[in-house]
Amino acid sequence: MPDIVLEYASEIRLAIGQTFVMVGISILAAVLVGLPLGTWLYLSRKGQLLSNRFVFSSLNLLVNTIRSFPFLLLVVFLIPFTRIIIGTAIGTAAATVPLAVIAIAHYSRLVEQSLLEVPKGVIEAAVSMGASTREVVVKFLFVEARSGLVLGLTTSIVSFISYSTIMGVVGGGGIGDFAVRYGYQQFQTELMLYMILIMVILVQLIQFAGTTVARLLDKR
Amino acid sequence: MILLQNVSKAFSGQPVIQSVALSIEQGEIHGIIGASGAGKSTLLRLMNLLERPDTGRVEFDGMDLTNLPNRQLRQTRQNIGMIFQDFNLVGNKTVEQNIGVSLELARVKKCEQADRIQECLRFVGLESFARKYPSELSGGQKQRVAIARALANRPRVLLCDEPTSSLDPSTTSEILRVLQDINQTLGVTIVLVSHEMQVIQSICNRVTIMADGQIETTIATEPAGITEITSDAGWFLTQLTERRDPHA
């Protein structure tokens, strides 16, 4: 371990922990809210089971709007909302709010796209067997789209890591914030490079895991 | 058994089915033939309300399906099996899971499911394929699995939408034989949509001819029997071996 990294070991450990909390909450939000939202987006499309032009246009507009914010501005824009939910707009907990919002919008779009890949005939067969909409989703759509859903989540997680690096603006901490404050601003370029290295390794691991799981799940 | 009364259907203003009346009788194999775009697949899909008619009634066993609440419609659909041109199996489920899901939907008890799956697989001659995925099967085998899946809930009618159109000639006769068997040994009424005259001729008792969204006529026919069609590749292979034979 390089001396400079050892010197800041406890700060780095704290930063990594903060990154994990922020990314972890983002993943949770993506799966718990983004997955259902993306499914609803798909189902409300023209010609689908819950086809409804008004619902689809509204959800579509909402997701697009959130995703069109430059993320830094979304963080600032959401400060009043964050205060209502967390009680403060500063710190790691507060940072998870805008991260969760962007995570939901990001993943729901990828979910919609994965579900669109499922052949329409499979859904038709399910309906002809007497499946309810809920059963079509759980027993057919998610099963057939599962590797796409995993790959989509992998892509999302990599983006969440990237988003989490700017949470220093609201005192969210994390590896990115540490790299900027201790590495860049205190002219310790070496320290910054080590932090980037950590991020690179992290992303490689996540991508490898995601691709492997998706491949194992795909029997088509 | 199935009764269509004055049924019409249009897609974005374009009429596809125009005031059609048709009765499917219990126990028959009823063929529906017509050029592509004649509306024969739509007609079939109206019978289990995969397509909802704009006007008219669709009756199954005297019940008007168009007025049925959702839950009852879903239960009724379990009495109406359906198979498709592209098989529509779930690629990420094994053969037995594909059949099992249809039993789950009908709330068949877990302990009974395995027996029912075996029974269906035996009927279509695929007992040893239970753990395979559809991607490991040939087209004919996939259609057999789809048939097994459609039969799992012991339906009274089987709707077949161009079931042999993506299969080669010899596999086509195999599948037709299975369908005939289902009709004769299980007493399942069959509605068979196809654009191939040979397919319709071979097993149907009655044939409805469609053109431009209307029924031209329905005629009673004597099933011509499933003719053995050897695949062209087989013929070429015999030619090759004869030529290669050093003793010839």
Short mmCIF file of C-alpha atoms in Angstrom, two decimals, chain B:
data_model
loop_
_atom_site.label_atom_id
_atom_site.label_comp_id
_atom_site.label_asym_id
_atom_site.label_seq_id
_atom_site.Cartn_x
_atom_site.Cartn_y
_atom_site.Cartn_z
CA MET B 1 -69.67 -24.74 -28.48
CA ILE B 2 -68.35 -21.44 -29.82
CA LEU B 3 -70.80 -19.09 -31.42
CA LEU B 4 -69.96 -15.84 -33.17
CA GLN B 5 -72.94 -13.63 -33.87
CA ASN B 6 -72.76 -10.63 -36.13
CA VAL B 7 -69.17 -9.96 -35.08
CA SER B 8 -67.21 -7.02 -36.51
CA LYS B 9 -63.73 -5.78 -35.82
CA ALA B 10 -61.73 -2.89 -37.24
CA PHE B 11 -58.10 -1.89 -36.66
CA SER B 12 -57.62 1.89 -36.73
CA GLY B 13 -60.69 2.37 -38.89
CA GLN B 14 -59.83 -0.45 -41.28
CA PRO B 15 -62.48 -3.20 -41.12
CA VAL B 16 -60.90 -6.63 -40.66
CA ILE B 17 -63.94 -8.71 -39.75
CA GLN B 18 -67.33 -7.64 -41.10
CA SER B 19 -70.51 -8.95 -39.43
CA VAL B 20 -69.43 -12.56 -39.30
CA ALA B 21 -71.58 -15.39 -37.93
CA LEU B 22 -70.01 -18.76 -37.25
CA SER B 23 -70.76 -21.76 -35.07
CA ILE B 24 -68.11 -24.23 -33.96
CA GLU B 25 -69.71 -27.56 -33.04
CA GLN B 26 -68.57 -29.78 -30.22
CA GLY B 27 -66.11 -32.48 -31.26
CA GLU B 28 -65.33 -31.21 -34.74
CA ILE B 29 -62.07 -30.15 -36.32
CA HIS B 30 -63.03 -26.90 -37.96
CA GLY B 31 -60.69 -25.43 -40.52
CA ILE B 32 -60.54 -21.75 -41.40
CA ILE B 33 -58.74 -20.97 -44.64
CA GLY B 34 -58.20 -17.84 -46.69
CA ALA B 35 -55.55 -15.66 -48.27
CA SER B 36 -53.32 -13.65 -45.97
CA GLY B 37 -55.13 -10.55 -44.80
CA ALA B 38 -58.52 -12.27 -45.11
CA GLY B 39 -58.99 -11.96 -41.34
CA LYS B 40 -58.77 -15.62 -40.40
CA SER B 41 -56.31 -15.15 -37.53
CA THR B 42 -58.34 -12.23 -36.19
CA LEU B 43 -61.46 -14.39 -36.35
CA LEU B 44 -59.69 -17.05 -34.28
CA ARG B 45 -58.43 -14.50 -31.76
CA LEU B 46 -61.98 -13.23 -31.29
CA MET B 47 -62.97 -16.66 -30.01
CA ASN B 48 -61.01 -16.29 -26.75
CA LEU B 49 -61.26 -12.52 -26.78
CA LEU B 50 -57.56 -11.92 -27.44
CA GLU B 51 -59.24 -9.39 -29.70
CA ARG B 52 -62.42 -7.78 -28.43
CA PRO B 53 -65.09 -7.38 -31.13
CA ASP B 54 -66.37 -3.87 -31.86
CA THR B 55 -69.88 -5.24 -32.22
CA GLY B 56 -71.56 -8.61 -31.89
CA ARG B 57 -71.48 -11.50 -29.44
CA VAL B 58 -68.91 -14.21 -28.80
CA GLU B 59 -70.41 -17.15 -26.96
CA PHE B 60 -68.60 -20.06 -25.36
CA ASP B 61 -70.91 -22.77 -24.03
CA GLY B 62 -73.82 -20.36 -24.08
CA MET B 63 -71.96 -17.66 -22.09
CA ASP B 64 -71.44 -14.30 -23.73
CA LEU B 65 -67.71 -13.71 -23.26
CA THR B 66 -67.92 -10.02 -24.16
CA ASN B 67 -70.00 -9.34 -21.04
CA LEU B 68 -67.98 -11.50 -18.67
CA PRO B 69 -66.15 -9.81 -15.79
CA ASN B 70 -62.36 -10.07 -16.08
CA ARG B 71 -61.85 -12.80 -13.52
CA GLN B 72 -64.45 -15.09 -15.09
CA LEU B 73 -63.10 -14.39 -18.56
CA ARG B 74 -59.67 -15.54 -17.36
CA GLN B 75 -61.16 -18.71 -15.90
CA THR B 76 -63.02 -19.40 -19.12
CA ARG B 77 -59.83 -18.97 -21.12
CA GLN B 78 -58.40 -21.93 -19.24
CA ASN B 79 -61.02 -24.05 -21.02
CA ILE B 80 -59.84 -22.72 -24.37
CA GLY B 81 -56.29 -23.76 -25.23
CA MET B 82 -54.37 -21.93 -27.92
CA ILE B 83 -51.24 -22.60 -29.99
CA PHE B 84 -49.44 -20.26 -32.36
CA GLN B 85 -47.29 -20.19 -35.46
CA ASP B 86 -44.22 -19.07 -33.50
CA PHE B 87 -44.92 -21.39 -30.54
CA ASN B 88 -44.56 -18.50 -28.05
CA LEU B 89 -42.81 -20.53 -25.39
CA VAL B 90 -40.97 -18.75 -22.58
CA GLY B 91 -37.30 -19.14 -23.55
CA ASN B 92 -36.05 -18.84 -19.97
CA LYS B 93 -38.29 -21.63 -18.69
CA THR B 94 -37.64 -25.33 -19.18
CA VAL B 95 -40.17 -27.50 -20.96
CA GLU B 96 -41.74 -28.57 -17.67
CA GLN B 97 -41.78 -25.00 -16.35
CA ASN B 98 -43.50 -23.83 -19.52
CA ILE B 99 -46.25 -26.38 -18.97
CA GLY B 100 -46.23 -25.85 -15.21
CA VAL B 101 -46.94 -22.13 -15.45
CA SER B 102 -50.23 -22.83 -17.16
CA LEU B 103 -51.17 -25.12 -14.24
CA GLU B 104 -50.10 -22.45 -11.74
CA LEU B 105 -52.38 -19.95 -13.45
CA ALA B 106 -55.27 -22.39 -13.01
CA ARG B 107 -54.33 -22.83 -9.32
CA VAL B 108 -53.70 -26.56 -9.73
CA LYS B 109 -52.26 -27.98 -6.49
CA LYS B 110 -48.45 -28.23 -6.39
CA CYS B 111 -48.54 -31.99 -5.71
CA GLU B 112 -50.73 -32.61 -8.72
CA GLN B 113 -48.67 -30.49 -11.10
CA ALA B 114 -45.79 -32.92 -11.68
CA ASP B 115 -48.17 -35.74 -12.67
CA ARG B 116 -50.11 -33.49 -15.02
CA ILE B 117 -46.89 -32.28 -16.67
CA GLN B 118 -45.73 -35.86 -17.20
CA GLU B 119 -49.12 -36.83 -18.59
CA CYS B 120 -49.04 -33.97 -21.13
CA LEU B 121 -45.46 -34.66 -22.14
CA ARG B 122 -46.25 -38.35 -22.64
CA PHE B 123 -49.16 -37.40 -24.86
CA VAL B 124 -46.93 -35.38 -27.20
CA GLY B 125 -44.07 -37.88 -26.94
CA LEU B 126 -41.53 -35.65 -25.16
CA GLU B 127 -41.19 -37.30 -21.72
CA SER B 128 -37.41 -37.16 -21.81
CA PHE B 129 -37.31 -33.43 -22.65
CA ALA B 130 -38.77 -32.08 -19.40
CA ARG B 131 -35.54 -30.37 -18.26
CA LYS B 132 -34.56 -28.93 -21.64
CA TYR B 133 -34.94 -25.30 -22.67
CA PRO B 134 -36.85 -24.39 -25.85
CA SER B 135 -33.60 -23.24 -27.51
CA GLU B 136 -32.43 -26.87 -27.40
CA LEU B 137 -35.49 -28.13 -29.31
CA SER B 138 -36.43 -28.32 -32.99
CA GLY B 139 -39.43 -26.44 -34.35
CA GLY B 140 -41.65 -29.51 -34.28
CA GLN B 141 -40.63 -30.26 -30.70
CA LYS B 142 -41.34 -26.67 -29.65
CA GLN B 143 -44.82 -26.90 -31.14
CA ARG B 144 -45.37 -30.17 -29.24
CA VAL B 145 -44.41 -28.43 -26.01
CA ALA B 146 -46.81 -25.61 -26.86
CA ILE B 147 -49.52 -28.21 -27.44
CA ALA B 148 -48.70 -29.88 -24.12
CA ARG B 149 -48.91 -26.48 -22.42
CA ALA B 150 -52.27 -25.77 -24.05
CA LEU B 151 -53.59 -29.18 -22.99
CA ALA B 152 -52.38 -28.99 -19.39
CA ASN B 153 -55.62 -27.50 -18.09
CA ARG B 154 -57.70 -30.03 -20.03
CA PRO B 155 -59.40 -27.51 -22.26
CA ARG B 156 -62.51 -28.35 -24.26
CA VAL B 157 -61.40 -26.40 -27.30
CA LEU B 158 -57.99 -25.90 -28.88
CA LEU B 159 -57.49 -22.85 -31.07
CA CYS B 160 -54.64 -23.30 -33.55
CA ASP B 161 -53.27 -20.21 -35.28
CA GLU B 162 -51.19 -21.37 -38.29
CA PRO B 163 -49.59 -24.09 -36.13
CA THR B 164 -47.59 -25.66 -38.96
CA SER B 165 -46.70 -22.58 -41.01
CA SER B 166 -43.12 -22.36 -39.77
CA LEU B 167 -42.52 -26.12 -39.93
CA ASP B 168 -41.19 -28.31 -42.72
CA PRO B 169 -43.52 -30.75 -44.52
CA SER B 170 -42.74 -33.90 -42.54
CA THR B 171 -42.94 -32.07 -39.20
CA THR B 172 -46.23 -30.61 -40.37
CA SER B 173 -47.74 -34.07 -40.76
CA GLU B 174 -46.38 -35.03 -37.33
CA ILE B 175 -48.12 -32.08 -35.71
CA LEU B 176 -51.33 -32.72 -37.63
CA ARG B 177 -51.29 -36.29 -36.37
CA VAL B 178 -50.97 -35.01 -32.79
CA LEU B 179 -53.90 -32.63 -33.32
CA GLN B 180 -56.04 -35.39 -34.77
CA ASP B 181 -55.13 -37.59 -31.81
CA ILE B 182 -56.16 -34.85 -29.38
CA ASN B 183 -59.50 -34.58 -31.13
CA GLN B 184 -60.16 -38.31 -31.29
CA THR B 185 -58.80 -39.60 -27.98
CA LEU B 186 -59.42 -36.57 -25.74
CA GLY B 187 -62.54 -35.32 -27.49
CA VAL B 188 -61.18 -31.78 -27.73
CA THR B 189 -62.85 -29.55 -30.31
CA ILE B 190 -60.28 -28.00 -32.64
CA VAL B 191 -60.36 -24.80 -34.65
CA LEU B 192 -57.49 -24.75 -37.14
CA VAL B 193 -56.46 -21.63 -39.04
CA SER B 194 -54.13 -22.17 -41.97
CA HIS B 195 -53.40 -20.78 -45.40
CA GLU B 196 -52.25 -24.21 -46.61
CA MET B 197 -55.03 -26.15 -48.30
CA GLN B 198 -53.28 -29.48 -47.70
CA VAL B 199 -53.22 -28.91 -43.96
CA ILE B 200 -56.92 -28.04 -43.82
CA GLN B 201 -57.93 -30.90 -46.14
CA SER B 202 -56.11 -33.57 -44.22
CA ILE B 203 -57.87 -33.42 -40.83
CA CYS B 204 -60.89 -31.08 -40.92
CA ASN B 205 -64.55 -32.13 -40.78
CA ARG B 206 -65.78 -28.69 -41.71
CA VAL B 207 -64.05 -25.86 -43.47
CA THR B 208 -64.83 -22.14 -43.42
CA ILE B 209 -63.45 -20.13 -46.31
CA MET B 210 -62.77 -16.45 -45.67
CA ALA B 211 -62.11 -13.52 -47.96
CA ASP B 212 -61.93 -9.79 -47.16
CA GLY B 213 -63.09 -10.15 -43.58
CA GLN B 214 -66.18 -12.12 -44.48
CA ILE B 215 -67.10 -15.77 -44.59
CA GLU B 216 -67.56 -16.98 -48.16
CA THR B 217 -68.94 -20.34 -47.15
CA THR B 218 -68.69 -23.17 -44.63
CA ILE B 219 -68.67 -26.68 -46.03
CA ALA B 220 -68.64 -30.17 -44.53
CA THR B 221 -65.72 -32.24 -45.77
CA GLU B 222 -64.39 -35.73 -45.35
CA PRO B 223 -60.89 -35.52 -43.82
CA ALA B 224 -58.53 -36.58 -46.60
CA GLY B 225 -56.05 -38.11 -44.16
CA ILE B 226 -52.53 -36.97 -43.42
CA THR B 227 -50.44 -37.70 -46.46
CA GLU B 228 -46.86 -38.73 -45.91
CA ILE B 229 -44.71 -35.92 -47.16
CA THR B 230 -41.05 -36.82 -47.31
CA SER B 231 -38.84 -33.81 -46.91
CA ASP B 232 -36.88 -32.81 -49.98
CA ALA B 233 -33.61 -33.14 -48.11
CA GLY B 234 -34.41 -36.80 -47.45
CA TRP B 235 -34.99 -37.40 -51.15
CA PHE B 236 -31.67 -35.79 -52.05
CA LEU B 237 -29.86 -37.84 -49.44
CA THR B 238 -31.16 -41.11 -50.91
CA GLN B 239 -30.00 -39.96 -54.35
CA LEU B 240 -26.57 -39.21 -52.94
CA THR B 241 -26.11 -42.54 -51.20
CA GLU B 242 -27.19 -44.41 -54.30
CA ARG B 243 -24.60 -42.60 -56.37
CA ARG B 244 -21.88 -43.12 -53.85
CA ASP B 245 -22.59 -46.83 -53.51
CA PRO B 246 -19.50 -48.53 -55.00
CA HIS B 247 -21.50 -51.66 -55.84
CA ALA B 248 -24.01 -49.77 -57.97
#
